Short mmCIF file of C-alpha atoms in Angstrom, two decimals:
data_model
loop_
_atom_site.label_atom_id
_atom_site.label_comp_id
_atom_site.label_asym_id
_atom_site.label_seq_id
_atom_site.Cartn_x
_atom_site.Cartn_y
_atom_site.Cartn_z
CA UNK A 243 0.00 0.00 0.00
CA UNK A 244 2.97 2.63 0.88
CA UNK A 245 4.80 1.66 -2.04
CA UNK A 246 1.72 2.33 -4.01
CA UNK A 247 1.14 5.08 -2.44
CA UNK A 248 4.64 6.70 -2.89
CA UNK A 249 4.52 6.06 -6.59
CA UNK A 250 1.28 7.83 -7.20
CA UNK A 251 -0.14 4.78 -8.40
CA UNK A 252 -3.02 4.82 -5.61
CA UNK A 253 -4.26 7.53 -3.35
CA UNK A 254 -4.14 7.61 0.54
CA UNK A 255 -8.04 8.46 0.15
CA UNK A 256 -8.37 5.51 -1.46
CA UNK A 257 -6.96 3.05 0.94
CA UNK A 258 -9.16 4.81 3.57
CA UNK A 259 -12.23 4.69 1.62
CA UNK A 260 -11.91 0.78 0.84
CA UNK A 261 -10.49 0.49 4.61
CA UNK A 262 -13.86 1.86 5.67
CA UNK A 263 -15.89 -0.07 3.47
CA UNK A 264 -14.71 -3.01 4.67
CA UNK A 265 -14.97 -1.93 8.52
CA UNK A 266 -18.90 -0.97 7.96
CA UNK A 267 -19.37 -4.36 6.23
CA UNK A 268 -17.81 -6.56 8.77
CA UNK A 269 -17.73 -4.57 11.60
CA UNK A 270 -21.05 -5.74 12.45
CA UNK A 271 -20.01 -9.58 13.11
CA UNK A 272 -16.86 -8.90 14.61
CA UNK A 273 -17.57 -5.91 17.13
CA UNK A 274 -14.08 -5.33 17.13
CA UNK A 275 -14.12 -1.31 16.94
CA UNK A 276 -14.54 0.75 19.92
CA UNK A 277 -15.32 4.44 18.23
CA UNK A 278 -13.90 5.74 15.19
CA UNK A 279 -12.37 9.34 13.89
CA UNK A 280 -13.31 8.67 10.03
CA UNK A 281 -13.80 12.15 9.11
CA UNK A 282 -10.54 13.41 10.11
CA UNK A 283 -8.95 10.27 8.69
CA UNK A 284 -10.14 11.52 5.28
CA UNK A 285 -9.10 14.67 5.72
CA UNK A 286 -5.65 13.77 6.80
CA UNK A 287 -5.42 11.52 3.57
CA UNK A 288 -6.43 14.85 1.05
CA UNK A 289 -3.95 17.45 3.34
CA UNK A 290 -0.74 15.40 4.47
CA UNK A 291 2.12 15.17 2.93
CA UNK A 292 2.94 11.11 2.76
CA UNK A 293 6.42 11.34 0.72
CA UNK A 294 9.29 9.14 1.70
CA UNK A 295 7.21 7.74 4.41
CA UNK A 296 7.56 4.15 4.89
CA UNK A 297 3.82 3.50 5.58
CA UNK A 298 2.78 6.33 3.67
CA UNK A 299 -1.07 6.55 3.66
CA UNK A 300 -1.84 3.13 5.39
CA UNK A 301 -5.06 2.37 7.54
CA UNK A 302 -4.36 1.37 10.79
CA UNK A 303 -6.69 1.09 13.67
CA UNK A 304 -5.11 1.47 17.28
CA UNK A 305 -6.08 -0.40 20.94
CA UNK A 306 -8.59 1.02 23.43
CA UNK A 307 -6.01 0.78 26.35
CA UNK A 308 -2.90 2.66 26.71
CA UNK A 309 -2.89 3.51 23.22
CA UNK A 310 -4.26 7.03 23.51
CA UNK A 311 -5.14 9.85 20.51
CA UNK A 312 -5.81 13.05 21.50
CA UNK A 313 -9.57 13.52 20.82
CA UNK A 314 -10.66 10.23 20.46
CA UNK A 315 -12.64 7.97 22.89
CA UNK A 316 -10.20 5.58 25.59
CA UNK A 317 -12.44 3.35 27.56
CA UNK A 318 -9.74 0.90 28.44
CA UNK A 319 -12.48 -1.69 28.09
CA UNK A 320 -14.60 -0.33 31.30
CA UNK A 321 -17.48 1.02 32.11
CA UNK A 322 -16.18 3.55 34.58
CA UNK A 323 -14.07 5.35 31.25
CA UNK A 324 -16.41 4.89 28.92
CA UNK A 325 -17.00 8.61 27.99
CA UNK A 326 -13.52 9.45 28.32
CA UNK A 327 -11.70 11.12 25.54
CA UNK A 328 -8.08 11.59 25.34
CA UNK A 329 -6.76 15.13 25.85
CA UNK A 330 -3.61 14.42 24.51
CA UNK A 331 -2.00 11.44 22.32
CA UNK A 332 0.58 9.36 23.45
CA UNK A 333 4.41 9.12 22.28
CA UNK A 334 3.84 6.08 20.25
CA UNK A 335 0.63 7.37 18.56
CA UNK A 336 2.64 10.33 17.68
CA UNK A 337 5.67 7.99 16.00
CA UNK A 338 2.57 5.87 14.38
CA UNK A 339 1.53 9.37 12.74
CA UNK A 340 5.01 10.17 11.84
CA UNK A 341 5.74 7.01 10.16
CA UNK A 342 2.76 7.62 7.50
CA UNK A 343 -0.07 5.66 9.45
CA UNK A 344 -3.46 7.30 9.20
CA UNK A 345 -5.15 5.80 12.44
CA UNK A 346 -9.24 4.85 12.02
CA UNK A 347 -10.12 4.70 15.69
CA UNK A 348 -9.32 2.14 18.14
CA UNK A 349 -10.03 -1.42 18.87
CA UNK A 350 -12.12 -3.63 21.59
CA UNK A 351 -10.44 -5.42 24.48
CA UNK A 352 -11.17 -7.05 27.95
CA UNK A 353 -11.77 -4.39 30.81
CA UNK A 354 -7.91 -2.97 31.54
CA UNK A 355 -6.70 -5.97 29.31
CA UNK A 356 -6.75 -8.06 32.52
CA UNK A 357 -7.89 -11.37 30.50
CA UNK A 358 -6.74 -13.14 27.41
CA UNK A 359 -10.12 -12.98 25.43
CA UNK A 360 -11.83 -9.72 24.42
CA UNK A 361 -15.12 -9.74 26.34
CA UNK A 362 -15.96 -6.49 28.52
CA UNK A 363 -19.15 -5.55 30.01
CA UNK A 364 -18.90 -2.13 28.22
CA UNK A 365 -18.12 -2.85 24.31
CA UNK A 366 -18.88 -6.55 24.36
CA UNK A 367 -17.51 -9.39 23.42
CA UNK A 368 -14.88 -9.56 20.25
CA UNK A 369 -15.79 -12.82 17.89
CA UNK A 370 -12.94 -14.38 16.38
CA UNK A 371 -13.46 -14.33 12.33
CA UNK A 372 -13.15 -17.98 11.37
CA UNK A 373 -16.16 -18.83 14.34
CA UNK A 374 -18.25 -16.50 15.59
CA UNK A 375 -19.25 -18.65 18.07
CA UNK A 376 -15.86 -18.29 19.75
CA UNK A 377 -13.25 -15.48 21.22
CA UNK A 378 -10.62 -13.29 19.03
CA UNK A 379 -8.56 -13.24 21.89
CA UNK A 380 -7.00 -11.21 24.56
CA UNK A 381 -6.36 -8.56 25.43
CA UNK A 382 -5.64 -7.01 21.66
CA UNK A 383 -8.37 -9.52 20.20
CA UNK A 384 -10.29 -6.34 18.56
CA UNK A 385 -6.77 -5.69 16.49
CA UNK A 386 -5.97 -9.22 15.78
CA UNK A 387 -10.12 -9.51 14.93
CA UNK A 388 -9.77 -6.66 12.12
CA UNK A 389 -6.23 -7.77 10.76
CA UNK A 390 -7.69 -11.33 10.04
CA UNK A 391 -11.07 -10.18 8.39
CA UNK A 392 -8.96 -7.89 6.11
CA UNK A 393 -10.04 -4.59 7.38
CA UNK A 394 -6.67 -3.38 7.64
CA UNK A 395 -3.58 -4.68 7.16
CA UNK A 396 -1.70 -4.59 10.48
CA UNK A 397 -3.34 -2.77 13.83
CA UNK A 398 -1.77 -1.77 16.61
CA UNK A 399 -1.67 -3.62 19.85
CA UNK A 400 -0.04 -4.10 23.34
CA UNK A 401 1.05 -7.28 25.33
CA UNK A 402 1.08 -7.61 29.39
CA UNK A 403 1.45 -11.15 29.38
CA UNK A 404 0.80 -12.60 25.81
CA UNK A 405 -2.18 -9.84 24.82
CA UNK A 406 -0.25 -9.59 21.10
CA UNK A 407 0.63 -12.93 20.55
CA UNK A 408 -2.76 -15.11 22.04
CA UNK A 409 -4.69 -13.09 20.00
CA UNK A 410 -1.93 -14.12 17.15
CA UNK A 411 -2.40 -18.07 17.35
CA UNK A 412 -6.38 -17.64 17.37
CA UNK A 413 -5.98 -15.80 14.46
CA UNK A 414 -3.37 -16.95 12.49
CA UNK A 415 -1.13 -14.14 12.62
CA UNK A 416 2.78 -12.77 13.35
CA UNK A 417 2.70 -11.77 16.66
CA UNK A 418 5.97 -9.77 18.02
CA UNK A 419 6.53 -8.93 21.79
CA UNK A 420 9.49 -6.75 21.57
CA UNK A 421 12.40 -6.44 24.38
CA UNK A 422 11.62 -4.09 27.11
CA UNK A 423 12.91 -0.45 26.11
CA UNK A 424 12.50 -1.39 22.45
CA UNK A 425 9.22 0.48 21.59
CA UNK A 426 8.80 3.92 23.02
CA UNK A 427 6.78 4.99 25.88
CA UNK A 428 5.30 8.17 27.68
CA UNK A 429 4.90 10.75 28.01
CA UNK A 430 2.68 10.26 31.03
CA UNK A 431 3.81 6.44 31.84
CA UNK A 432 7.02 4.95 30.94
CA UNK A 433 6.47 1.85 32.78
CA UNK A 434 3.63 0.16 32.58
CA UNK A 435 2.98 -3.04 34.78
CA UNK A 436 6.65 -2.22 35.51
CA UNK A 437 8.34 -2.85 32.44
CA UNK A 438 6.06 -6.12 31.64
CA UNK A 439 3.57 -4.28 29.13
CA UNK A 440 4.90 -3.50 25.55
CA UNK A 441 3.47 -1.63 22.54
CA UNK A 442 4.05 -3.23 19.18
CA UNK A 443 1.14 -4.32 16.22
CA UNK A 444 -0.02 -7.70 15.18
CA UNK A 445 0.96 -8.12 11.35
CA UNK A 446 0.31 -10.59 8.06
CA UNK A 447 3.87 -10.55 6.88
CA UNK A 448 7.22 -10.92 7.91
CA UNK A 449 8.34 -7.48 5.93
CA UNK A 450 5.63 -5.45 7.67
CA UNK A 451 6.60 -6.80 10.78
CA UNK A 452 10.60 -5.86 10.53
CA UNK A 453 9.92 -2.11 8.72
CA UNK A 454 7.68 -1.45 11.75
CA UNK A 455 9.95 -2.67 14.35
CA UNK A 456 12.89 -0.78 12.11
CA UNK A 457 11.42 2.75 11.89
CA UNK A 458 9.00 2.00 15.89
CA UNK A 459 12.37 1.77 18.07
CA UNK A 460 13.61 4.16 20.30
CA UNK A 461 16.18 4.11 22.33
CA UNK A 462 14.70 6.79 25.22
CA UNK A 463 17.50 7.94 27.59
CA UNK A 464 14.93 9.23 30.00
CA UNK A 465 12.86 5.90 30.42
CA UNK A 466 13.63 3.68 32.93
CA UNK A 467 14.81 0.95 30.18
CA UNK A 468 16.72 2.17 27.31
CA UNK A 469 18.02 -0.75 25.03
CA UNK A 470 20.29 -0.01 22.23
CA UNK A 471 18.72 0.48 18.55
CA UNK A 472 19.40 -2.35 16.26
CA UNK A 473 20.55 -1.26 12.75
CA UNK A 474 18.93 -2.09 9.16
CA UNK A 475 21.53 -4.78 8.63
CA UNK A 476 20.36 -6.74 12.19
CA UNK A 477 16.74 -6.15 11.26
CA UNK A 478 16.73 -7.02 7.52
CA UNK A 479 19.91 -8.94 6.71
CA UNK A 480 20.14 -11.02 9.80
CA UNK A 481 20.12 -14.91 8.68
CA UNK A 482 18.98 -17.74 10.53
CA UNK A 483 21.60 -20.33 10.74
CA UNK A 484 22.35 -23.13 12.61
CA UNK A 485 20.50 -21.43 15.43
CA UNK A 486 20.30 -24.41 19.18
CA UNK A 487 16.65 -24.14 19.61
CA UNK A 488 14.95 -25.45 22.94
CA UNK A 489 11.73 -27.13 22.84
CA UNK A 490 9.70 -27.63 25.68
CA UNK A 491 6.39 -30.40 25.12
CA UNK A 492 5.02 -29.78 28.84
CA UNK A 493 2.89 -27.95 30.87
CA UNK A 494 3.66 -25.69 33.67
CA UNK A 495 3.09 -28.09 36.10
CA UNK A 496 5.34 -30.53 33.97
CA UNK A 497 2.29 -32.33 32.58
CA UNK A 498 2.28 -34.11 28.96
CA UNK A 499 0.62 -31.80 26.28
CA UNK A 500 -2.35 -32.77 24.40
CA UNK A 501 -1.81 -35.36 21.06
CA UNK A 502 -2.81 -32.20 18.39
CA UNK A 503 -0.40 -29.78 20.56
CA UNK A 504 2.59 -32.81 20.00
CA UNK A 505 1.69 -32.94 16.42
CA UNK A 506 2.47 -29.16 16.00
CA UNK A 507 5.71 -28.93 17.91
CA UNK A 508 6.83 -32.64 16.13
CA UNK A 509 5.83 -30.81 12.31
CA UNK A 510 7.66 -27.69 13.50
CA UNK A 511 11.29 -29.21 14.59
CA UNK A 512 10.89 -31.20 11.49
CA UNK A 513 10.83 -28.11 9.94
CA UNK A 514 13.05 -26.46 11.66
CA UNK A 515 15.54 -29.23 11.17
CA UNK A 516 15.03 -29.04 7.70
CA UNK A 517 15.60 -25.55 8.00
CA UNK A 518 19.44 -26.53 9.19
CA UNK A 519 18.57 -25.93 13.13
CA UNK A 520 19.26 -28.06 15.87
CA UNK A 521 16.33 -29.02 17.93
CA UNK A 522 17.10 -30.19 21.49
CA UNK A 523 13.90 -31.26 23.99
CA UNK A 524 14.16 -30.16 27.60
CA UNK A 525 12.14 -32.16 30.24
CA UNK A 526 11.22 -29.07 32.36
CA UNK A 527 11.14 -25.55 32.65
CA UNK A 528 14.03 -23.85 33.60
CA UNK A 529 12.33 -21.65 36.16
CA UNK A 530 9.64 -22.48 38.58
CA UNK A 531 5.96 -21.12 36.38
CA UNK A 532 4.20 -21.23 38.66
CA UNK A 533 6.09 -18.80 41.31
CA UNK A 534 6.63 -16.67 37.97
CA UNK A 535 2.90 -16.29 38.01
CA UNK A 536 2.82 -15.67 41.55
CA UNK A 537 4.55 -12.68 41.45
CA UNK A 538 3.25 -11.53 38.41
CA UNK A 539 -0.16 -11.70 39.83
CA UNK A 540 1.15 -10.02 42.65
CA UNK A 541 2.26 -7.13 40.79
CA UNK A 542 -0.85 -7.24 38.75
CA UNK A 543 -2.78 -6.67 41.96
CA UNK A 544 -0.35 -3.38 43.25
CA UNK A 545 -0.68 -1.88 39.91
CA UNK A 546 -4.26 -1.96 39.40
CA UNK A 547 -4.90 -0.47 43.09
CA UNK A 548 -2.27 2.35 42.18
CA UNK A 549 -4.21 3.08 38.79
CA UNK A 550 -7.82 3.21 40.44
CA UNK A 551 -5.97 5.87 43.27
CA UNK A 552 -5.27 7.61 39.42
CA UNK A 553 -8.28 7.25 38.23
CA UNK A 554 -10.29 8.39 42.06
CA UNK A 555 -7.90 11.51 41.74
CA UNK A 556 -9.23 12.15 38.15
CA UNK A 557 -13.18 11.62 38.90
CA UNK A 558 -13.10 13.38 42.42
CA UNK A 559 -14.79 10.20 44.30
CA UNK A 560 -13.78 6.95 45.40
CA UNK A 561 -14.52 4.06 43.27
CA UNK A 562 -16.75 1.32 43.64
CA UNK A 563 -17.90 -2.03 42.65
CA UNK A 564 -20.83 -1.05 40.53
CA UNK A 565 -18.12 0.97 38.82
CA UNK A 566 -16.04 -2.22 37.39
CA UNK A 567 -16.19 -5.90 36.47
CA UNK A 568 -16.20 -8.84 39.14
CA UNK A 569 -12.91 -9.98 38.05
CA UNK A 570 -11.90 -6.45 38.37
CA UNK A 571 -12.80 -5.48 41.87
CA UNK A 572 -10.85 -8.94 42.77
CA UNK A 573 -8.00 -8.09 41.51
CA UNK A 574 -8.45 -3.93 42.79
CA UNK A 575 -8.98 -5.32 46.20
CA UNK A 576 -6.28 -7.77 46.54
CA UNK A 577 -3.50 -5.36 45.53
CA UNK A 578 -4.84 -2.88 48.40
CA UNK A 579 -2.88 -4.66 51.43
CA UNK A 580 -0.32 -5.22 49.55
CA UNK A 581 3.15 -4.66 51.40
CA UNK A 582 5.88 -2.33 50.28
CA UNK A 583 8.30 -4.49 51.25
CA UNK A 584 7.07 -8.07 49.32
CA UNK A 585 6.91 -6.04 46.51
CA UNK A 586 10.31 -4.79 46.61
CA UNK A 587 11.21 -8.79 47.00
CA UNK A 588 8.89 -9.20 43.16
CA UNK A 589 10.75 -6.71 41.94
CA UNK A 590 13.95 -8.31 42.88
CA UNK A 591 12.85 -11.89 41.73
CA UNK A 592 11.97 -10.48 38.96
CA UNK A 593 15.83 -9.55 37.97
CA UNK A 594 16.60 -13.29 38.98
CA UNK A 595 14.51 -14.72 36.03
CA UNK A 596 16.08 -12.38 33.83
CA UNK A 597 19.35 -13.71 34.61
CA UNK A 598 18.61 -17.17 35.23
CA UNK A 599 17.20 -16.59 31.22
CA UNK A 600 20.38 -15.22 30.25
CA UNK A 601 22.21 -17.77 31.09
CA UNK A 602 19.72 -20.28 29.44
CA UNK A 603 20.44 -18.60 26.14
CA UNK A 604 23.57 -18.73 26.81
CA UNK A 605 23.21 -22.36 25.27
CA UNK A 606 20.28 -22.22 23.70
CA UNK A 607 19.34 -19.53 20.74
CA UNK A 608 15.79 -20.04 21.30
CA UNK A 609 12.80 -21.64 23.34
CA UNK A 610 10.65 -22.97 21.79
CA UNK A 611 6.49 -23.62 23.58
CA UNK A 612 3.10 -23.99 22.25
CA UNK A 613 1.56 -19.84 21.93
CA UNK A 614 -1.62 -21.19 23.01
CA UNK A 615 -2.20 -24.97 24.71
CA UNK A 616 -5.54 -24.68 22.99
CA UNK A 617 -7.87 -23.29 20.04
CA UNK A 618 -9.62 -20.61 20.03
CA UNK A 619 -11.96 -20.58 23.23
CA UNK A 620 -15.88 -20.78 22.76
CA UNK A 621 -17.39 -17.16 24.43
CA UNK A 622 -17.79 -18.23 28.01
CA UNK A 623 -15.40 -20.91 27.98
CA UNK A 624 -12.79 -19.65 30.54
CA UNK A 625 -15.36 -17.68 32.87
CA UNK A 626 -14.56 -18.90 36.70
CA UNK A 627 -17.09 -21.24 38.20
CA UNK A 628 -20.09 -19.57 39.79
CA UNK A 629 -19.01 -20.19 43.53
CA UNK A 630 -15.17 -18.35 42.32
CA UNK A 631 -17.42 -15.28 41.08
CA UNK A 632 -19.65 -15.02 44.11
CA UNK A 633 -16.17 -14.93 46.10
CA UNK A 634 -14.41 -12.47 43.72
CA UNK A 635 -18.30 -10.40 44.19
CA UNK A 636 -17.30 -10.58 47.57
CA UNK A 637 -13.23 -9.90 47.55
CA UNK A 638 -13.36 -7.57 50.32
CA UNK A 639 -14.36 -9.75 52.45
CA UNK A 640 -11.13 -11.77 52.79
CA UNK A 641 -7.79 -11.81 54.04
CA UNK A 642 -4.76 -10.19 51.57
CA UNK A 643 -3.52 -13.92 51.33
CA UNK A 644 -7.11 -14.79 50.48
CA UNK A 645 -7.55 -12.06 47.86
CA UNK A 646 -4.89 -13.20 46.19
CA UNK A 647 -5.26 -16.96 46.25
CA UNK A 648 -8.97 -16.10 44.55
CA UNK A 649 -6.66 -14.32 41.83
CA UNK A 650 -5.03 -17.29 41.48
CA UNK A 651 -8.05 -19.26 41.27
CA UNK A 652 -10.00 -16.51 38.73
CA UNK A 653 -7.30 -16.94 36.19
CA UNK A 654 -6.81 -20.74 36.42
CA UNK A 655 -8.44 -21.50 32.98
CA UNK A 656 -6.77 -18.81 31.43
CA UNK A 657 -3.61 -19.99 32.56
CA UNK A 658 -4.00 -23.50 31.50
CA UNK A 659 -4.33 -21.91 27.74
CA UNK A 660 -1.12 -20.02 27.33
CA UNK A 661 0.76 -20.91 30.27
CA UNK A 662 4.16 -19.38 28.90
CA UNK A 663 3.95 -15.90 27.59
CA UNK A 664 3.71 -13.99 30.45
CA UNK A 665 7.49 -14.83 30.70
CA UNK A 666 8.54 -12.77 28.46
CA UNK A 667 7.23 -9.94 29.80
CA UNK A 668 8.65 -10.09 33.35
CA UNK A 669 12.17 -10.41 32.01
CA UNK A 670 11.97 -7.96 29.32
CA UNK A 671 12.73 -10.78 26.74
CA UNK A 672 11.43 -10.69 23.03
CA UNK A 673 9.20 -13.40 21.92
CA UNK A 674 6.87 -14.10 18.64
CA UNK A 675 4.51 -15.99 17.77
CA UNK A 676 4.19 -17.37 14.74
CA UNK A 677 1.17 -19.22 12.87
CA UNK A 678 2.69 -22.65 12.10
CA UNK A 679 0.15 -25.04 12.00
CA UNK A 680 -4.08 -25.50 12.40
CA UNK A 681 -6.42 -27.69 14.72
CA UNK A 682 -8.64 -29.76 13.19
CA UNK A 683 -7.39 -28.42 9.76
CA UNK A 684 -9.34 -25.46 10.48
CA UNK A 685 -8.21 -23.39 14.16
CA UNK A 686 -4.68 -21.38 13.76
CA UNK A 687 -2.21 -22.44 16.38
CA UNK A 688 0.94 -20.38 16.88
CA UNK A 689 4.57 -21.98 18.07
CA UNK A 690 6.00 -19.57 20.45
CA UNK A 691 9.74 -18.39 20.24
CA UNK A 692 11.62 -16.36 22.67
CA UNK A 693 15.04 -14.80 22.83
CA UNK A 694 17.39 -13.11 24.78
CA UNK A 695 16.78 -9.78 25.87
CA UNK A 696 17.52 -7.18 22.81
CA UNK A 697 17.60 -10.00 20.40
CA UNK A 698 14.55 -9.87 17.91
CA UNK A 699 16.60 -9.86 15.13
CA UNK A 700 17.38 -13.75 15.55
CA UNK A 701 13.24 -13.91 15.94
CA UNK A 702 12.65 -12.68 12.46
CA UNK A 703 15.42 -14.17 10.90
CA UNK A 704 13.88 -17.06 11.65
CA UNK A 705 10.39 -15.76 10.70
CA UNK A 706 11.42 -15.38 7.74
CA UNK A 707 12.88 -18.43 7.01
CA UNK A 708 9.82 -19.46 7.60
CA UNK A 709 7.76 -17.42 5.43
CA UNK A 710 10.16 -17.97 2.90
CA UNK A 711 10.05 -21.70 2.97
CA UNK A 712 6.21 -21.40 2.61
CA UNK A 713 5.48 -22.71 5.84
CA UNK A 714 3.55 -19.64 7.88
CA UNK A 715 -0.34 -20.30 7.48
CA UNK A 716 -1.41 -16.41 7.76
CA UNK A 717 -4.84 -16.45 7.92
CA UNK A 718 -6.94 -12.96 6.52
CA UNK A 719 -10.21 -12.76 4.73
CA UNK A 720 -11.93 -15.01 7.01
CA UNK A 721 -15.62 -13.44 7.67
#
């Protein structure tokens, strides 16, 4: 579309107009867009000036959480914001805008992307395009929703603890978590979930995927994680060779995967073998999941009761429950105890898994997981048993150890289906996922691959052997 676009052989109206067509057609079935700015989108695509810009004119849609434009709606996926407007636009809006992008409006997700499916009480649910009867994904499953119906050709999206690349496997799309400090932040927040939640897009092709993570880095001096730039020849020239790839076929808890789940990681070593990698299976994980997820619930829970003291400061009253989701308040109420101190010890482990990773890669390239342990999940599907939600209704009612226990106990079925991202994203590492095989010769399934810190150019070296080799299943069109 740039390239077209930068030889005068199309017009940026043009891609809007078909962009929009296509949104008002299937739109409707996918409830994937939150509010729209169409007007001034066509009026940016008559007045700007799109030369030399290397996504000159291109329709791109952007999240409803964290992802603010200055005039249009951010709900965050709740009912307590949903009349905000953003009074100002965020760094990496700004960079999308500089980089040629002419943004639509923004995209559906869970309330405050606390859930890996796209189903809040305020914009609905998000239906995944291949079956409506089931879930796009979480939390950028509105982006991933419109990307894979063909309504645009990348969107913007974030990831906490998978929300770019569950949303990825569903759909049968590249899905990039970049290193911490890769993608800018601010100007307001510069680290969100403390480090763990990263801006990037989900994507059809390997080419979009490296010119936006090419011209997207930063490397901000006053952030609390700058990580050196990588140049053109790391991002475009970088081969895959030879590369020691780990590949783990268990469950957190150590537990045998499922027979269509050992089909997909068998198919991809073959291919990666073919591909001239070494493949070597691990028995278990090389840290301990499942206090990983402790403490990343933990700081889940401190964060969101030091955004609500944001958002009380901003409203002029104290929140309630009537102003959020069950799951919500759980999670609000068990981070409101929380000690100083423990968290300081998080924080700390925190560093440990980053360097007990480092030295993991310091034999292996790559690990290699299952994105998702699961297809797509039918609407309803991971929702906690009634006598969890009548506890989490009740979450302020328990002890701190409680509260967080029924955290625990909330998320359990969301767990189970991607048990591994949220690594990534408590040591800052770069992982992608990338759509490698189907269930029932019909459901996408991505293979996860993570590398050390600052290392994404061995992730889409890779990619594209991949892509090159014919073997990525991108899925689009599918309404």
């Amino acid at each position: 579309m740039a390239q077209a676009v930068r030889a005068g052989e199309i017009s940026p109206s043009e891609l809007i107009e078909a962009a929009i067509a296509q949104a008002d057609t299937l739109n409707p079935a996918l409830n994937a867009i939150v509010s729209e700015r169409y007007a001034l989108a066509r009026q940016e695509a008559c007045e700007r000036d799109f030369r030399d810009l290397p996504f000159a004119g291109v329709p791109i849609f952007v999240k409803d959480l964290g992802q603010d434009m200055a005039g249009l709606k951010s709900t965050s996926g709740s009912r307590l914001l949903k009349d905000y407007v953003a009074q100002k636009s965020i760094i990496l809006v700004e960079r999308l805008e500089a980089l040629g992008f002419i943004i639509l409006g923004n995209t559906n997700t869970p309330e405050f992307g606390f859930k890996n499916i796209s189903d809040s009480s305020s914009n609905g649910i998000v239906n995944l395009p291949l079956d409506h009867d089931r879930n796009a994904g979480g939390s950028s499953g509105g982006s991933a929703a419109l990307v894979a119906a063909g309504v645009v050709p990348l969107a913007a999206a974030s990831d906490g603890g998978g929300s770019i690349r569950i949303p990825a496997s569903f759909n049968g799309l590249i899905g990039l978590k970049p290193s911490r400090g890769r993608i800018p932040t601010g100007p307001d927040s510069y680290r969100g979930w403390q480090g763990a939640s990263v801006h990037f897009a989900l994507t059809k092709s390997v080419r979009d995927t490296k010119t936006l993570l090419y011209n997207l880095q930063d490397c901000q001096m006053e952030s609390p994680f700058p990580l050196p730039l990588l140049s053109k020849e790391e991002v475009f020239e970088t081969k895959a060779q030879g590369l020691k790839i780990a590949l783990l076929g268990s469950d957190y808890e150590g537990q045998p995967l499922s027979d269509d789940l050992l089909k997909a990681l068998a198919k991809t070593k073959a291919s990666l073998i073919d591909l001239g990698h070494q493949v070597v299976e691990i028995d278990a994980f090389p840290l301990d999941m499942t206090r990983v997820m402790q403490d990343y619930y933990f700081m889940n829970a401190a964060e969101t009761a030091a955004m609500f003291d944001g958002i009380e400061s901003a409203i002029g009253r104290s929140v309630t429950k009537d102003d959020m989701e069950v799951m919500t308040w759980a999670i609000y109420q068990a981070g409101q105890s929380l000690k100083a101190k423990d968290y300081s010890k998080v924080l700390t482990a925190w560093d440990l898994y980053s360097v007990q990773m480092h030295a993991f890669h310091e034999e292996f390239d790559l690990l290699l997981t299952p994105t998702t342990f699961a297809k797509a999940p039918l609407h309803g599907q991971l929702t906690p048993d009634p006598d969890v939600m009548a506890q989490l209704a009740n979450a302020e009612m328990f002890s701190n150890r409680e509260q967080l226990q029924l955290v625990w106990d909330m998320f359990d079925k969301g767990l189970a289906l991607n048990p591994y991202t949220p690594l990534a994203n408590l040591t800052g590492q770069p992982a992608i996922s990338l759509p490698l095989y189907s269930l029932e010769e019909k459901y996408p399934q991505g293979m996860q691959f993570m590398a050390a810190k600052g290392r994404e150019d061995l992730l889409l070296a890779l990619a594209q052997a991949f892509e090159d080799a014919g073997l990525l299943t991108v899925k689009t069109n599918l309404v």
